[in-house]
Amino acid sequence: MTPQELRTKITQEATATATLTRELGVTVTDADATNFYAAHPTDFEQPQTVHVRHILLLTITRSPAPVDRRPVPGQAQAA
């Protein structure tokens, strides 16, 4: 969200709150909203929207360190 979008959203919310207060004569405090939310939890529940049948995980198997099979100078090779 850009600063301008944030400013616009805050202005819209403040305008809506002021209009409700002026037209309806209703003032809702944070405590009122918290109490209503606590008293009506089922009103704010949302049904499951996604069902996952399988979860696939990518694993990376590291092979063991490569073996240097070059002969070492001065040592006899095993038969």
mmCIF file of C-alpha atoms in Angstrom:
data_model
loop_
_atom_site.group_PDB
_atom_site.id
_atom_site.type_symbol
_atom_site.label_atom_id
_atom_site.label_comp_id
_atom_site.label_asym_id
_atom_site.label_seq_id
_atom_site.Cartn_x
_atom_site.Cartn_y
_atom_site.Cartn_z
ATOM 1 C CA MET A 1 0.000 0.000 0.000
ATOM 2 C CA THR A 2 1.396 3.356 -0.982
ATOM 3 C CA PRO A 3 1.318 6.377 1.329
ATOM 4 C CA GLN A 4 -1.334 7.989 -0.907
ATOM 5 C CA GLU A 5 -3.551 4.878 -0.763
ATOM 6 C CA LEU A 6 -3.209 4.830 3.040
ATOM 7 C CA ARG A 7 -4.156 8.518 3.238
ATOM 8 C CA THR A 8 -7.193 7.892 1.024
ATOM 9 C CA LYS A 9 -8.319 4.917 3.132
ATOM 10 C CA ILE A 10 -7.950 6.848 6.403
ATOM 11 C CA THR A 11 -9.904 9.778 4.931
ATOM 12 C CA GLN A 12 -12.715 7.465 3.771
ATOM 13 C CA GLU A 13 -12.946 5.773 7.172
ATOM 14 C CA ALA A 14 -12.969 9.104 9.019
ATOM 15 C CA THR A 15 -15.669 10.423 6.684
ATOM 16 C CA ALA A 16 -17.809 7.315 7.195
ATOM 17 C CA THR A 17 -17.447 7.541 10.981
ATOM 18 C CA ALA A 18 -18.306 11.235 11.028
ATOM 19 C CA THR A 19 -21.350 10.665 8.793
ATOM 20 C CA LEU A 20 -22.669 7.843 10.991
ATOM 21 C CA THR A 21 -22.202 9.912 14.112
ATOM 22 C CA ARG A 22 -23.902 12.965 12.588
ATOM 23 C CA GLU A 23 -26.794 11.162 10.889
ATOM 24 C CA LEU A 24 -27.538 8.453 13.429
ATOM 25 C CA GLY A 25 -26.296 10.072 16.587
ATOM 26 C CA VAL A 26 -24.372 6.872 17.384
ATOM 27 C CA THR A 27 -20.854 6.794 18.770
ATOM 28 C CA VAL A 28 -19.084 3.439 19.000
ATOM 29 C CA THR A 29 -15.946 3.191 21.124
ATOM 30 C CA ASP A 30 -13.209 0.580 20.818
ATOM 31 C CA ALA A 31 -14.475 -0.976 24.049
ATOM 32 C CA ASP A 32 -17.995 -1.266 22.560
ATOM 33 C CA ALA A 33 -16.621 -2.991 19.483
ATOM 34 C CA THR A 34 -14.464 -5.347 21.568
ATOM 35 C CA ASN A 35 -17.396 -6.262 23.807
ATOM 36 C CA PHE A 36 -19.675 -6.918 20.826
ATOM 37 C CA TYR A 37 -17.029 -9.105 19.187
ATOM 38 C CA ALA A 38 -16.543 -11.098 22.402
ATOM 39 C CA ALA A 39 -20.306 -11.540 22.861
ATOM 40 C CA HIS A 40 -20.941 -12.686 19.262
ATOM 41 C CA PRO A 41 -17.981 -14.858 18.168
ATOM 42 C CA THR A 42 -20.062 -16.990 15.783
ATOM 43 C CA ASP A 43 -21.009 -13.896 13.771
ATOM 44 C CA PHE A 44 -17.348 -13.507 12.815
ATOM 45 C CA GLU A 45 -16.517 -17.115 11.947
ATOM 46 C CA GLN A 46 -15.828 -18.004 8.354
ATOM 47 C CA PRO A 47 -16.304 -21.454 6.868
ATOM 48 C CA GLN A 48 -13.352 -23.404 5.557
ATOM 49 C CA THR A 49 -12.444 -22.071 2.134
ATOM 50 C CA VAL A 50 -9.614 -24.403 1.100
ATOM 51 C CA HIS A 51 -9.268 -28.161 1.328
ATOM 52 C CA VAL A 52 -5.804 -29.684 1.039
ATOM 53 C CA ARG A 53 -5.588 -33.333 0.132
ATOM 54 C CA HIS A 54 -1.819 -33.677 -0.302
ATOM 55 C CA ILE A 55 1.141 -31.594 0.689
ATOM 56 C CA LEU A 56 4.196 -32.279 -1.424
ATOM 57 C CA LEU A 57 7.614 -31.411 -0.087
ATOM 58 C CA LEU A 58 10.688 -31.066 -2.242
ATOM 59 C CA THR A 59 13.664 -32.824 -0.740
ATOM 60 C CA ILE A 60 17.197 -32.551 -1.964
ATOM 61 C CA THR A 61 19.274 -35.668 -1.509
ATOM 62 C CA ARG A 62 22.926 -34.902 -1.291
ATOM 63 C CA SER A 63 25.185 -37.586 -2.642
ATOM 64 C CA PRO A 64 28.224 -38.523 -0.588
ATOM 65 C CA ALA A 65 31.437 -36.676 -1.261
ATOM 66 C CA PRO A 66 33.014 -37.758 -4.535
ATOM 67 C CA VAL A 67 35.783 -40.346 -4.264
ATOM 68 C CA ASP A 68 39.074 -39.397 -5.843
ATOM 69 C CA ARG A 69 40.100 -42.503 -7.772
ATOM 70 C CA ARG A 70 43.256 -41.103 -9.297
ATOM 71 C CA PRO A 71 46.416 -42.978 -8.399
ATOM 72 C CA VAL A 72 48.642 -41.299 -5.853
ATOM 73 C CA PRO A 73 52.203 -40.927 -7.191
ATOM 74 C CA GLY A 74 54.695 -43.193 -5.403
ATOM 75 C CA GLN A 75 52.093 -45.676 -4.102
ATOM 76 C CA ALA A 76 51.450 -49.064 -5.610
ATOM 77 C CA GLN A 77 47.982 -49.628 -6.970
ATOM 78 C CA ALA A 78 45.858 -52.391 -5.464
ATOM 79 C CA ALA A 79 45.016 -55.198 -7.819
#
